[in-house]
The first five atom37 places (N, CA, C, CB, O) and aatype in JSON, in Angstrom:
{
  "aatype": [12, 16, 11, 11, 5, 9, 10, 10, 15, 10, 16, 16, 10, 14, 10, 19, 10, 2, 0, 6, 19, 16, 10, 3, 16, 9, 6, 19, 2, 0, 5, 11, 8, 15, 3, 6, 19, 18, 5, 11, 6, 7, 18, 12, 11, 3, 0, 14, 12, 5, 11, 5, 10, 16, 0, 11, 5, 0, 10, 6, 9, 0, 7, 16, 2, 7, 3, 14, 9, 11, 0, 10, 11, 15, 13, 0, 7, 9, 19, 15, 16, 2, 2, 3, 3, 0, 15, 6, 10, 18, 19, 8, 7, 15, 11, 14, 1, 6, 16, 1, 13, 16, 9, 2, 8, 10, 14, 9, 7, 18, 10, 13, 8, 10, 7, 7, 10, 8, 15, 19, 9, 0, 14, 6, 12, 16, 7, 5, 9, 3, 0, 18, 10, 7, 7, 13, 3, 19, 16, 18, 7, 0],
  "atom_mask": [
    [1, 1, 1, 1, 1],
    [1, 1, 1, 1, 1],
    [1, 1, 1, 1, 1],
    [1, 1, 1, 1, 1],
    [1, 1, 1, 1, 1],
    [1, 1, 1, 1, 1],
    [1, 1, 1, 1, 1],
    [1, 1, 1, 1, 1],
    [1, 1, 1, 1, 1],
    [1, 1, 1, 1, 1],
    [1, 1, 1, 1, 1],
    [1, 1, 1, 1, 1],
    [1, 1, 1, 1, 1],
    [1, 1, 1, 1, 1],
    [1, 1, 1, 1, 1],
    [1, 1, 1, 1, 1],
    [1, 1, 1, 1, 1],
    [1, 1, 1, 1, 1],
    [1, 1, 1, 1, 1],
    [1, 1, 1, 1, 1],
    [1, 1, 1, 1, 1],
    [1, 1, 1, 1, 1],
    [1, 1, 1, 1, 1],
    [1, 1, 1, 1, 1],
    [1, 1, 1, 1, 1],
    [1, 1, 1, 1, 1],
    [1, 1, 1, 1, 1],
    [1, 1, 1, 1, 1],
    [1, 1, 1, 1, 1],
    [1, 1, 1, 1, 1],
    [1, 1, 1, 1, 1],
    [1, 1, 1, 1, 1],
    [1, 1, 1, 1, 1],
    [1, 1, 1, 1, 1],
    [1, 1, 1, 1, 1],
    [1, 1, 1, 1, 1],
    [1, 1, 1, 1, 1],
    [1, 1, 1, 1, 1],
    [1, 1, 1, 1, 1],
    [1, 1, 1, 1, 1],
    [1, 1, 1, 1, 1],
    [1, 1, 1, 0, 1],
    [1, 1, 1, 1, 1],
    [1, 1, 1, 1, 1],
    [1, 1, 1, 1, 1],
    [1, 1, 1, 1, 1],
    [1, 1, 1, 1, 1],
    [1, 1, 1, 1, 1],
    [1, 1, 1, 1, 1],
    [1, 1, 1, 1, 1],
    [1, 1, 1, 1, 1],
    [1, 1, 1, 1, 1],
    [1, 1, 1, 1, 1],
    [1, 1, 1, 1, 1],
    [1, 1, 1, 1, 1],
    [1, 1, 1, 1, 1],
    [1, 1, 1, 1, 1],
    [1, 1, 1, 1, 1],
    [1, 1, 1, 1, 1],
    [1, 1, 1, 1, 1],
    [1, 1, 1, 1, 1],
    [1, 1, 1, 1, 1],
    [1, 1, 1, 0, 1],
    [1, 1, 1, 1, 1],
    [1, 1, 1, 1, 1],
    [1, 1, 1, 0, 1],
    [1, 1, 1, 1, 1],
    [1, 1, 1, 1, 1],
    [1, 1, 1, 1, 1],
    [1, 1, 1, 1, 1],
    [1, 1, 1, 1, 1],
    [1, 1, 1, 1, 1],
    [1, 1, 1, 1, 1],
    [1, 1, 1, 1, 1],
    [1, 1, 1, 1, 1],
    [1, 1, 1, 1, 1],
    [1, 1, 1, 0, 1],
    [1, 1, 1, 1, 1],
    [1, 1, 1, 1, 1],
    [1, 1, 1, 1, 1],
    [1, 1, 1, 1, 1],
    [1, 1, 1, 1, 1],
    [1, 1, 1, 1, 1],
    [1, 1, 1, 1, 1],
    [1, 1, 1, 1, 1],
    [1, 1, 1, 1, 1],
    [1, 1, 1, 1, 1],
    [1, 1, 1, 1, 1],
    [1, 1, 1, 1, 1],
    [1, 1, 1, 1, 1],
    [1, 1, 1, 1, 1],
    [1, 1, 1, 1, 1],
    [1, 1, 1, 0, 1],
    [1, 1, 1, 1, 1],
    [1, 1, 1, 1, 1],
    [1, 1, 1, 1, 1],
    [1, 1, 1, 1, 1],
    [1, 1, 1, 1, 1],
    [1, 1, 1, 1, 1],
    [1, 1, 1, 1, 1],
    [1, 1, 1, 1, 1],
    [1, 1, 1, 1, 1],
    [1, 1, 1, 1, 1],
    [1, 1, 1, 1, 1],
    [1, 1, 1, 1, 1],
    [1, 1, 1, 1, 1],
    [1, 1, 1, 1, 1],
    [1, 1, 1, 1, 1],
    [1, 1, 1, 0, 1],
    [1, 1, 1, 1, 1],
    [1, 1, 1, 1, 1],
    [1, 1, 1, 1, 1],
    [1, 1, 1, 1, 1],
    [1, 1, 1, 1, 1],
    [1, 1, 1, 0, 1],
    [1, 1, 1, 0, 1],
    [1, 1, 1, 1, 1],
    [1, 1, 1, 1, 1],
    [1, 1, 1, 1, 1],
    [1, 1, 1, 1, 1],
    [1, 1, 1, 1, 1],
    [1, 1, 1, 1, 1],
    [1, 1, 1, 1, 1],
    [1, 1, 1, 1, 1],
    [1, 1, 1, 1, 1],
    [1, 1, 1, 1, 1],
    [1, 1, 1, 0, 1],
    [1, 1, 1, 1, 1],
    [1, 1, 1, 1, 1],
    [1, 1, 1, 1, 1],
    [1, 1, 1, 1, 1],
    [1, 1, 1, 1, 1],
    [1, 1, 1, 1, 1],
    [1, 1, 1, 0, 1],
    [1, 1, 1, 0, 1],
    [1, 1, 1, 1, 1],
    [1, 1, 1, 1, 1],
    [1, 1, 1, 1, 1],
    [1, 1, 1, 1, 1],
    [1, 1, 1, 1, 1],
    [1, 1, 1, 0, 1],
    [1, 1, 1, 1, 1]
  ],
  "atom_positions": [
    [[18.66, 10.92, -72.62], [18.04, 10.92, -71.57], [16.62, 10.62, -71.64], [18.26, 11.96, -71.05], [15.99, 11.05, -72.6]],
    [[15.89, 9.76, -70.51], [14.67, 9.76, -70.89], [13.71, 10.29, -69.61], [14.38, 8.35, -71.42], [14.05, 10.6, -68.47]],
    [[12.45, 10.29, -70.21], [11.66, 11.31, -68.88], [11.03, 10.03, -67.91], [9.98, 12.62, -69.6], [10.92, 8.88, -68.32]],
    [[10.82, 10.3, -67.11], [10.05, 9.31, -66.18], [8.83, 10.09, -65.78], [10.92, 8.81, -64.82], [8.81, 11.31, -65.67]],
    [[7.66, 9.15, -65.54], [6.61, 9.66, -65.27], [6.08, 8.51, -64.12], [5.78, 9.95, -66.61], [6.05, 7.28, -63.99]],
    [[5.68, 9.8, -63.32], [4.92, 9.26, -62.13], [3.44, 9.12, -62.03], [5.22, 10.02, -61.09], [2.86, 10.17, -62.3]],
    [[2.86, 8.36, -61.8], [1.41, 8.14, -61.92], [1.16, 8.09, -60.38], [0.93, 6.72, -62.82], [1.96, 7.74, -59.51]],
    [[-0.21, 8.54, -60.24], [-0.68, 8.78, -59.22], [-2.36, 7.4, -59.18], [-0.85, 10.64, -59.27], [-3.23, 7.39, -60.05]],
    [[-2.34, 7.0, -58.67], [-3.87, 6.47, -58.62], [-4.24, 6.75, -57.26], [-4.12, 4.8, -58.96], [-3.58, 6.65, -56.22]],
    [[-5.95, 7.3, -57.56], [-6.64, 7.52, -56.29], [-7.7, 6.55, -56.1], [-7.22, 8.88, -56.21], [-8.53, 6.29, -56.96]],
    [[-7.67, 6.13, -55.21], [-8.99, 4.92, -55.04], [-9.85, 5.38, -54.12], [-8.59, 3.35, -54.47], [-9.4, 6.0, -53.16]],
    [[-11.19, 5.17, -54.26], [-11.88, 5.51, -53.55], [-12.54, 4.16, -52.36], [-12.72, 6.23, -54.47], [-13.29, 3.34, -52.9]],
    [[-12.31, 3.98, -51.03], [-13.23, 2.57, -50.61], [-14.14, 3.32, -49.88], [-12.47, 1.2, -49.61], [-14.01, 4.4, -49.29]],
    [[-15.31, 2.41, -50.04], [-16.8, 2.84, -49.22], [-16.31, 2.29, -48.19], [-18.45, 2.25, -49.67], [-15.34, 1.53, -48.29]],
    [[-16.8, 2.52, -47.2], [-16.75, 2.15, -45.94], [-18.19, 2.23, -45.12], [-15.7, 2.99, -45.36], [-19.03, 3.14, -45.16]],
    [[-18.22, 1.26, -44.54], [-19.74, 1.03, -43.69], [-19.8, 1.12, -42.2], [-20.32, -0.44, -43.92], [-19.19, 0.27, -41.55]],
    [[-20.39, 1.97, -41.65], [-19.8, 2.09, -40.1], [-21.14, 1.44, -39.33], [-19.36, 3.99, -39.52], [-22.29, 1.81, -39.58]],
    [[-20.79, 0.39, -38.32], [-21.74, -0.12, -37.32], [-22.28, 0.86, -36.71], [-21.23, -0.96, -36.38], [-21.92, 2.02, -36.84]],
    [[-23.35, 0.42, -35.88], [-24.15, 1.18, -34.62], [-22.94, 1.12, -33.7], [-25.71, 0.31, -33.9], [-22.18, 0.16, -33.56]],
    [[-22.88, 2.31, -33.09], [-21.99, 2.78, -32.07], [-21.89, 1.46, -30.86], [-22.65, 4.34, -31.43], [-22.83, 0.67, -30.83]],
    [[-20.79, 1.3, -29.93], [-20.75, 0.19, -29.17], [-20.87, 1.17, -27.84], [-19.37, -0.89, -29.4], [-20.36, 2.28, -27.73]],
    [[-21.92, 0.25, -26.54], [-21.33, 1.44, -25.77], [-20.79, 0.2, -24.57], [-22.67, 2.95, -25.18], [-21.17, -0.97, -24.56]],
    [[-20.05, 0.69, -23.85], [-18.86, 0.01, -22.49], [-19.27, 0.42, -21.46], [-17.22, 0.43, -22.39], [-19.54, 1.62, -21.37]],
    [[-19.46, -0.51, -20.31], [-19.7, -0.6, -19.18], [-18.78, 0.3, -18.57], [-19.73, -1.82, -18.8], [-17.61, 0.42, -18.95]],
    [[-19.35, 1.02, -17.48], [-18.03, 1.86, -16.56], [-17.32, 1.25, -16.29], [-18.11, 2.5, -15.39], [-17.53, 0.04, -16.35]],
    [[-16.22, 1.69, -15.88], [-14.89, 1.04, -15.02], [-14.62, 1.97, -14.06], [-13.46, 0.79, -15.88], [-14.29, 3.07, -14.51]],
    [[-14.66, 1.83, -12.73], [-14.53, 2.66, -11.48], [-13.26, 2.17, -11.08], [-15.7, 2.51, -10.34], [-13.29, 0.94, -11.0]],
    [[-12.08, 2.7, -10.77], [-10.39, 2.74, -10.15], [-10.33, 3.47, -8.87], [-9.22, 3.62, -11.21], [-10.28, 4.69, -8.69]],
    [[-10.34, 2.66, -8.14], [-10.13, 3.1, -6.58], [-9.07, 2.6, -5.99], [-11.18, 2.73, -5.67], [-8.8, 1.42, -5.8]],
    [[-8.33, 3.76, -5.66], [-6.74, 3.91, -4.88], [-6.57, 4.57, -3.68], [-5.74, 4.68, -5.68], [-7.0, 5.71, -3.52]],
    [[-6.06, 4.05, -2.94], [-5.42, 4.4, -1.55], [-4.47, 5.57, -1.88], [-4.55, 3.07, -0.83], [-3.87, 5.36, -2.93]],
    [[-4.19, 6.66, -1.35], [-2.94, 7.49, -1.3], [-1.4, 6.9, -1.12], [-3.18, 8.36, -0.2], [-1.2, 6.1, -0.21]],
    [[-0.53, 7.23, -1.79], [0.46, 6.22, -1.57], [1.45, 6.96, -0.6], [1.15, 5.68, -2.98], [1.81, 8.13, -0.58]],
    [[1.84, 5.72, 0.3], [2.29, 6.1, 1.67], [4.28, 5.91, 1.41], [1.38, 4.77, 3.07], [4.98, 5.04, 0.89]],
    [[4.54, 7.23, 2.1], [6.22, 6.97, 2.12], [6.66, 6.23, 3.12], [7.09, 8.2, 2.25], [7.77, 5.72, 3.0]],
    [[5.94, 6.03, 4.23], [6.39, 5.39, 5.32], [7.26, 4.09, 5.3], [5.34, 5.18, 5.97], [8.23, 3.83, 6.02]],
    [[6.64, 3.23, 4.21], [7.07, 1.98, 4.09], [8.6, 2.17, 3.85], [6.3, 1.22, 3.0], [9.35, 1.24, 4.15]],
    [[9.03, 3.2, 3.37], [10.4, 3.16, 2.72], [11.61, 3.6, 3.81], [10.38, 4.24, 1.38], [12.83, 3.49, 3.84]],
    [[10.55, 4.18, 4.71], [11.83, 4.68, 6.07], [11.29, 3.62, 7.26], [11.66, 6.84, 6.84], [11.49, 3.91, 8.44]],
    [[10.83, 2.8, 7.01], [10.99, 1.65, 8.15], [12.42, 0.82, 8.39], [9.93, 0.53, 7.79], [13.03, 0.21, 7.51]],
    [[12.73, 0.91, 9.49], [13.58, 0.26, 9.61], [14.16, -1.07, 9.12], [13.46, 0.33, 10.39], [13.61, -1.95, 9.78]],
    [[14.95, -1.55, 8.32], [14.99, -3.11, 7.94], [14.63, -2.91, 6.28], [0.0, 0.0, 0.0], [14.85, -3.83, 5.5]],
    [[14.08, -1.67, 5.85], [13.57, -1.87, 4.58], [14.3, -2.48, 3.41], [13.19, -0.76, 4.22], [14.06, -3.33, 2.55]],
    [[15.65, -1.42, 3.87], [16.52, -1.92, 2.6], [17.83, -3.05, 3.05], [17.27, -0.4, 1.84], [18.55, -3.69, 2.29]],
    [[17.81, -3.03, 4.12], [18.41, -4.17, 4.83], [18.16, -5.9, 4.27], [17.81, -3.97, 6.3], [18.8, -6.87, 3.89]],
    [[16.88, -5.49, 4.51], [16.55, -7.01, 4.04], [16.78, -7.6, 2.67], [15.2, -7.23, 4.2], [16.91, -8.81, 2.52]],
    [[16.81, -6.7, 1.6], [17.27, -6.65, 0.26], [18.55, -6.83, 0.2], [16.98, -5.55, -0.38], [19.13, -5.85, 0.67]],
    [[19.47, -7.86, -0.28], [20.65, -7.89, -0.79], [21.13, -6.71, -1.87], [20.69, -9.14, -1.31], [22.15, -6.02, -1.74]],
    [[20.22, -6.63, -2.89], [20.75, -5.69, -4.06], [20.32, -4.17, -3.4], [19.89, -6.06, -5.78], [20.5, -3.11, -4.0]],
    [[20.1, -4.21, -2.92], [19.79, -2.61, -2.03], [20.83, -2.04, -1.39], [18.75, -2.67, -0.8], [21.39, -2.88, -0.68]],
    [[21.38, -0.87, -1.34], [22.12, -0.26, -1.07], [21.76, 0.9, -0.3], [22.64, -0.16, -1.95], [20.83, 1.54, -0.8]],
    [[22.16, 1.28, 0.59], [21.64, 2.47, 1.56], [23.11, 3.03, 2.21], [20.41, 1.81, 2.96], [23.92, 2.36, 2.85]],
    [[23.24, 4.81, 1.77], [24.19, 5.05, 2.21], [24.33, 6.38, 2.81], [24.91, 4.75, 1.42], [24.55, 7.09, 1.83]],
    [[24.33, 7.2, 3.94], [24.12, 8.78, 4.36], [25.36, 9.54, 3.33], [24.47, 9.09, 6.39], [26.29, 8.95, 2.77]],
    [[25.11, 10.77, 3.3], [25.95, 11.47, 2.49], [27.11, 11.24, 2.86], [25.76, 12.72, 2.42], [27.92, 10.99, 1.96]],
    [[27.65, 11.22, 4.47], [28.66, 11.23, 5.58], [29.53, 10.0, 4.49], [27.98, 10.69, 7.52], [30.49, 10.1, 3.72]],
    [[28.69, 8.92, 4.87], [29.42, 7.81, 4.26], [29.87, 7.56, 2.92], [28.82, 6.92, 4.44], [30.84, 6.85, 2.65]],
    [[29.01, 8.29, 1.94], [29.58, 8.22, 0.74], [30.35, 9.2, 0.41], [28.78, 8.09, -0.12], [30.58, 9.2, -0.8]],
    [[30.95, 10.23, 1.1], [31.71, 10.83, 0.88], [33.41, 10.24, 1.14], [31.22, 11.82, 1.46], [34.45, 10.44, 0.51]],
    [[33.14, 9.55, 2.18], [34.14, 8.57, 2.63], [34.96, 7.57, 1.85], [33.55, 7.88, 3.43], [36.13, 7.22, 2.02]],
    [[34.02, 7.18, 0.9], [34.61, 6.34, -0.11], [35.69, 7.05, -1.22], [33.4, 5.73, -0.86], [35.49, 8.22, -1.54]],
    [[36.46, 6.54, -1.6], [37.71, 6.82, -2.44], [37.21, 7.53, -3.88], [38.57, 5.31, -2.74], [36.42, 7.04, -4.68]],
    [[37.76, 8.54, -3.97], [37.17, 8.92, -5.76], [35.8, 9.83, -5.51], [0.0, 0.0, 0.0], [35.61, 10.48, -6.54]],
    [[35.11, 10.02, -4.83], [34.3, 10.77, -4.83], [34.22, 12.26, -4.97], [33.95, 10.45, -4.07], [33.23, 12.97, -5.15]],
    [[35.65, 12.62, -4.85], [35.96, 14.45, -4.76], [34.9, 14.98, -4.35], [36.28, 15.34, -6.16], [34.18, 15.16, -5.33]],
    [[34.33, 15.38, -3.27], [33.56, 15.73, -2.46], [32.0, 15.85, -3.22], [0.0, 0.0, 0.0], [31.44, 16.94, -3.24]],
    [[31.4, 14.68, -3.81], [30.46, 14.67, -4.77], [30.07, 13.19, -3.86], [30.97, 14.74, -6.62], [30.9, 12.28, -3.81]],
    [[28.83, 13.08, -3.21], [28.58, 11.62, -2.58], [27.41, 11.04, -3.47], [28.1, 11.65, -0.83], [26.81, 10.05, -3.05]],
    [[27.06, 11.61, -4.68], [26.81, 10.65, -5.99], [27.42, 10.08, -6.64], [26.39, 10.97, -6.81], [27.07, 9.22, -7.44]],
    [[29.05, 10.68, -6.3], [29.94, 9.39, -7.35], [30.22, 8.4, -6.37], [31.65, 9.88, -8.19], [31.29, 7.81, -6.48]],
    [[29.37, 8.05, -5.29], [29.66, 6.73, -4.64], [29.03, 5.75, -5.55], [29.08, 6.61, -3.12], [29.47, 4.61, -5.75]],
    [[28.17, 6.17, -5.99], [26.7, 5.29, -6.89], [28.15, 4.4, -7.98], [24.99, 6.97, -8.31], [28.07, 3.27, -8.47]],
    [[28.89, 5.0, -8.05], [30.21, 4.11, -8.93], [30.86, 2.85, -8.32], [31.56, 5.08, -9.12], [31.21, 1.81, -8.87]],
    [[30.93, 3.24, -7.0], [31.87, 2.39, -6.34], [31.06, 0.82, -6.18], [32.31, 3.15, -4.8], [31.64, -0.21, -5.84]],
    [[29.57, 0.94, -6.52], [28.96, -0.55, -5.97], [29.13, -1.14, -7.07], [27.39, -0.75, -5.42], [29.2, -0.78, -8.24]],
    [[29.22, -2.6, -6.25], [29.46, -4.03, -7.57], [28.11, -4.0, -8.48], [29.53, -6.02, -6.7], [27.24, -4.23, -7.64]],
    [[27.55, -3.87, -9.54], [27.09, -3.9, -10.74], [26.61, -2.42, -10.88], [0.0, 0.0, 0.0], [25.4, -2.19, -10.93]],
    [[27.39, -1.53, -10.93], [27.35, -0.09, -11.71], [28.81, -0.45, -12.07], [27.01, 1.59, -10.75], [29.79, -0.98, -11.54]],
    [[28.27, 0.35, -13.75], [29.72, 0.59, -14.29], [29.23, 2.27, -15.13], [30.39, -1.03, -15.63], [28.19, 2.5, -15.75]],
    [[30.07, 2.97, -14.91], [29.54, 4.28, -15.48], [30.73, 4.59, -16.84], [29.52, 5.67, -14.07], [31.93, 4.32, -16.85]],
    [[29.97, 5.2, -17.83], [30.78, 5.72, -18.88], [30.96, 7.27, -18.96], [30.22, 5.25, -20.1], [30.03, 8.06, -19.09]],
    [[32.4, 7.61, -18.86], [32.88, 8.85, -18.89], [33.39, 9.47, -19.72], [33.46, 8.99, -18.26], [34.56, 9.73, -19.47]],
    [[32.9, 9.95, -20.93], [33.28, 10.6, -22.1], [32.75, 11.86, -22.3], [32.99, 9.88, -23.13], [31.91, 12.31, -21.51]],
    [[33.19, 12.56, -23.39], [33.14, 13.96, -23.87], [31.58, 13.89, -24.0], [34.07, 14.36, -25.35], [31.14, 14.81, -23.31]],
    [[30.57, 13.2, -24.57], [29.46, 13.13, -25.02], [28.17, 12.96, -23.92], [29.63, 12.13, -25.91], [27.09, 13.54, -23.98]],
    [[28.62, 12.01, -22.93], [27.66, 11.71, -21.98], [28.39, 10.95, -20.75], [26.52, 10.86, -22.66], [29.37, 10.23, -20.94]],
    [[27.94, 11.13, -19.73], [28.35, 10.24, -17.96], [26.87, 9.44, -18.25], [28.41, 11.63, -15.85], [25.78, 10.0, -18.3]],
    [[27.05, 8.42, -18.37], [25.61, 7.36, -17.72], [26.28, 6.3, -17.13], [24.38, 6.59, -18.97], [27.43, 5.89, -17.32]],
    [[25.26, 5.84, -16.27], [25.6, 4.74, -15.66], [24.66, 3.16, -15.91], [25.56, 5.26, -14.27], [23.44, 3.02, -15.92]],
    [[25.58, 2.24, -16.06], [24.59, 1.3, -16.45], [24.51, 0.21, -15.21], [24.99, 0.63, -17.92], [25.51, -0.1, -14.56]],
    [[23.48, -0.21, -15.03], [23.13, -0.63, -13.66], [22.56, -2.6, -13.98], [21.59, 0.73, -12.97], [21.62, -3.06, -14.63]],
    [[23.46, -3.16, -13.3], [23.11, -4.23, -12.83], [22.49, -5.1, -14.66], [21.88, -3.83, -11.37], [21.36, -5.59, -14.72]],
    [[23.42, -5.13, -15.89], [22.99, -5.29, -17.09], [21.73, -4.52, -17.77], [0.0, 0.0, 0.0], [21.05, -5.03, -18.65]],
    [[21.55, -3.36, -17.29], [20.39, -2.43, -17.96], [21.22, -1.65, -18.66], [19.36, -1.53, -17.0], [22.39, -1.31, -18.47]],
    [[20.21, -1.35, -19.72], [20.4, 0.24, -20.35], [20.14, 1.12, -19.89], [19.88, 0.62, -21.3], [19.05, 1.17, -19.32]],
    [[21.26, 2.58, -19.89], [21.17, 3.67, -18.95], [19.65, 4.12, -19.15], [22.33, 4.89, -19.24], [18.99, 4.68, -18.28]],
    [[19.12, 3.74, -20.61], [17.3, 4.3, -20.92], [16.58, 3.81, -19.72], [16.36, 3.47, -22.5], [15.63, 4.41, -19.2]],
    [[17.13, 2.57, -19.26], [15.99, 1.87, -18.44], [16.2, 2.02, -16.79], [15.97, 0.2, -18.85], [15.5, 1.41, -15.98]],
    [[17.14, 2.82, -16.48], [17.62, 2.99, -15.16], [16.73, 4.78, -14.94], [19.72, 2.88, -15.12], [16.65, 5.79, -15.63]],
    [[16.3, 4.4, -13.8], [15.59, 6.25, -13.5], [16.5, 6.55, -12.33], [13.5, 6.49, -12.86], [16.93, 5.77, -11.48]],
    [[16.65, 7.51, -12.43], [16.96, 8.29, -11.1], [16.05, 9.36, -10.54], [18.21, 8.97, -11.25], [15.56, 10.28, -11.18]],
    [[15.88, 9.07, -9.14], [15.05, 10.11, -8.59], [15.53, 10.91, -7.38], [13.83, 9.54, -8.26], [16.47, 10.57, -6.67]],
    [[14.43, 12.5, -7.17], [15.1, 12.96, -6.03], [13.44, 13.32, -5.04], [16.35, 14.52, -6.51], [12.6, 14.22, -5.16]],
    [[13.53, 12.17, -4.1], [12.45, 12.61, -3.17], [11.16, 11.95, -4.07], [12.4, 14.48, -2.9], [10.09, 12.55, -4.01]],
    [[11.3, 10.54, -5.01], [10.48, 9.91, -5.92], [10.35, 10.76, -6.67], [9.36, 9.38, -5.58], [9.28, 10.44, -7.2]],
    [[10.69, 11.72, -7.16], [10.26, 12.63, -8.47], [11.52, 12.48, -9.57], [10.04, 14.47, -7.98], [12.67, 12.84, -9.34]],
    [[11.14, 11.97, -10.57], [12.47, 11.43, -11.53], [12.88, 12.71, -12.34], [12.03, 10.01, -12.77], [12.21, 13.53, -12.97]],
    [[14.18, 12.59, -12.1], [15.39, 13.44, -12.96], [15.74, 12.59, -14.15], [16.92, 13.72, -12.03], [15.51, 11.39, -14.3]],
    [[16.45, 13.63, -15.15], [16.79, 12.99, -16.49], [18.06, 12.38, -16.26], [0.0, 0.0, 0.0], [18.19, 11.16, -16.36]],
    [[19.38, 13.42, -15.83], [20.22, 13.08, -15.98], [20.99, 13.08, -14.46], [20.59, 13.71, -17.05], [20.65, 13.9, -13.6]],
    [[22.02, 12.13, -14.24], [22.37, 12.32, -12.87], [23.72, 13.16, -12.94], [22.52, 10.89, -12.07], [24.23, 13.51, -11.87]],
    [[24.25, 13.47, -14.01], [25.9, 14.0, -14.35], [25.57, 14.99, -15.08], [27.04, 13.01, -15.19], [24.64, 14.98, -15.89]],
    [[26.43, 16.07, -14.83], [26.52, 16.74, -15.96], [27.4, 16.42, -16.94], [26.69, 17.82, -15.7], [28.23, 15.56, -16.63]],
    [[27.49, 16.97, -18.32], [28.37, 16.66, -19.24], [29.53, 15.97, -19.08], [28.65, 17.55, -19.71], [30.22, 16.65, -18.32]],
    [[30.2, 14.81, -19.45], [31.43, 14.4, -18.64], [31.86, 13.65, -17.67], [0.0, 0.0, 0.0], [32.93, 13.1, -17.42]],
    [[30.51, 13.76, -17.0], [30.27, 13.42, -15.42], [31.67, 13.68, -13.9], [0.0, 0.0, 0.0], [32.13, 13.0, -12.98]],
    [[31.85, 15.27, -14.52], [32.6, 15.64, -13.35], [31.78, 16.14, -12.27], [33.59, 16.62, -13.66], [32.3, 16.72, -11.32]],
    [[30.68, 16.0, -12.34], [30.01, 16.8, -11.17], [28.56, 16.43, -11.38], [30.25, 18.52, -11.22], [27.93, 16.7, -12.4]],
    [[27.99, 15.68, -10.12], [26.52, 15.45, -10.32], [25.76, 16.35, -10.55], [25.95, 14.95, -9.43], [26.27, 17.45, -10.32]],
    [[24.22, 16.42, -11.09], [23.54, 17.7, -10.88], [23.12, 18.01, -9.46], [22.36, 17.74, -11.72], [22.76, 19.15, -9.15]],
    [[23.14, 17.29, -8.83], [22.47, 17.42, -7.29], [23.61, 18.02, -6.27], [21.94, 15.74, -6.65], [24.61, 17.3, -6.3]],
    [[23.73, 18.96, -5.53], [24.6, 19.77, -5.45], [25.06, 18.84, -3.81], [24.03, 21.54, -5.6], [24.09, 18.41, -3.17]],
    [[26.13, 18.64, -3.36], [26.47, 17.71, -2.55], [25.71, 18.14, -0.79], [28.25, 17.66, -2.7], [25.52, 17.28, 0.06]],
    [[25.39, 19.54, -0.61], [24.66, 19.99, 0.56], [23.21, 19.51, 0.18], [24.8, 21.65, 0.85], [22.37, 19.79, 1.04]],
    [[22.76, 18.88, -0.9], [21.27, 18.85, -0.56], [20.99, 16.89, -0.37], [20.2, 19.79, -2.17], [20.06, 16.18, 0.0]],
    [[22.37, 16.67, -0.87], [22.17, 14.84, -0.42], [22.2, 14.64, 0.83], [23.34, 13.76, -0.91], [23.12, 15.03, 1.55]],
    [[21.04, 13.9, 1.31], [21.16, 13.49, 2.82], [21.31, 11.95, 2.69], [0.0, 0.0, 0.0], [22.07, 11.58, 3.58]],
    [[20.91, 10.95, 1.97], [21.01, 9.76, 1.7], [20.39, 9.35, 0.35], [20.53, 9.12, 2.73], [19.42, 9.65, -0.36]],
    [[21.44, 8.52, 0.35], [21.3, 7.63, -1.13], [20.76, 6.36, -0.96], [22.7, 7.33, -1.87], [21.11, 5.71, 0.02]],
    [[19.75, 5.78, -1.97], [18.96, 4.72, -1.74], [19.16, 4.23, -3.33], [17.34, 5.09, -1.09], [18.61, 4.84, -4.25]],
    [[19.95, 3.15, -3.54], [20.19, 2.44, -4.77], [19.67, 1.21, -4.87], [21.44, 2.32, -5.02], [19.97, 0.56, -3.88]],
    [[19.02, 0.61, -5.63], [18.13, -0.47, -6.14], [18.88, -0.78, -7.22], [16.63, -0.12, -6.48], [18.98, -0.15, -8.28]],
    [[19.53, -2.04, -6.82], [20.24, -2.49, -7.74], [20.06, -3.64, -9.08], [21.0, -2.77, -7.02], [20.73, -3.92, -10.07]],
    [[18.78, -4.11, -8.5], [18.14, -5.15, -9.26], [16.89, -6.04, -8.13], [0.0, 0.0, 0.0], [16.78, -5.72, -6.95]],
    [[16.37, -6.72, -8.53], [15.42, -7.19, -7.71], [14.2, -6.27, -7.11], [0.0, 0.0, 0.0], [13.49, -6.75, -6.22]],
    [[13.98, -4.95, -7.61], [13.46, -3.89, -6.73], [11.46, -4.45, -7.26], [14.29, -1.79, -7.35], [11.17, -5.26, -8.14]],
    [[10.61, -3.75, -6.47], [9.21, -4.32, -6.52], [9.02, -3.34, -7.69], [8.1, -4.24, -5.05], [9.75, -2.54, -8.28]],
    [[7.3, -3.85, -7.8], [6.78, -3.1, -8.81], [6.19, -1.54, -8.69], [5.82, -3.91, -9.23], [5.52, -0.92, -9.52]],
    [[6.77, -1.0, -7.08], [6.43, 0.44, -6.95], [7.65, 1.22, -7.99], [6.5, 0.95, -5.13], [7.62, 2.45, -7.94]],
    [[8.28, 0.84, -8.55], [9.26, 1.18, -9.7], [9.09, 1.1, -11.13], [10.24, 0.48, -9.56], [9.93, 1.43, -11.96]],
    [[7.67, 0.52, -11.4], [7.67, 0.68, -12.97], [8.07, -0.69, -13.58], [0.0, 0.0, 0.0], [8.44, -1.55, -12.78]],
    [[8.04, -0.97, -14.78], [8.25, -2.04, -15.34], [9.4, -1.82, -16.3], [7.07, -2.5, -15.89], [9.81, -2.74, -16.99]]
  ]
}
């Protein structure tokens, strides 16, 4: 049996600091974001990769089982994974972590409970579903 020795070498590095750097002030101005643009007639109709459904229309789609959010699974370009570990939606070639779900423009983490039987949004609380399946603008991030 041989013994192994561990040697630690400590080295001191002399550092010389230069004088401080002063940067110019940058002023950023913005206008308040308005949701009116999303409520204009034709906003969703003009974009072929965007779909809009009312909750009533969503419930008429086969397989929703009283959950209007499940209507998303019927759109072309959306594939769902329903297994014991997770229920995620793959949208138009993206990964699930690259897809954002929002309620009134506020992000939510997951759209479905474990296994995908029910969505995290109560059917009574769903008024309209807007699905952006590709070609979305910079409003929704990079």
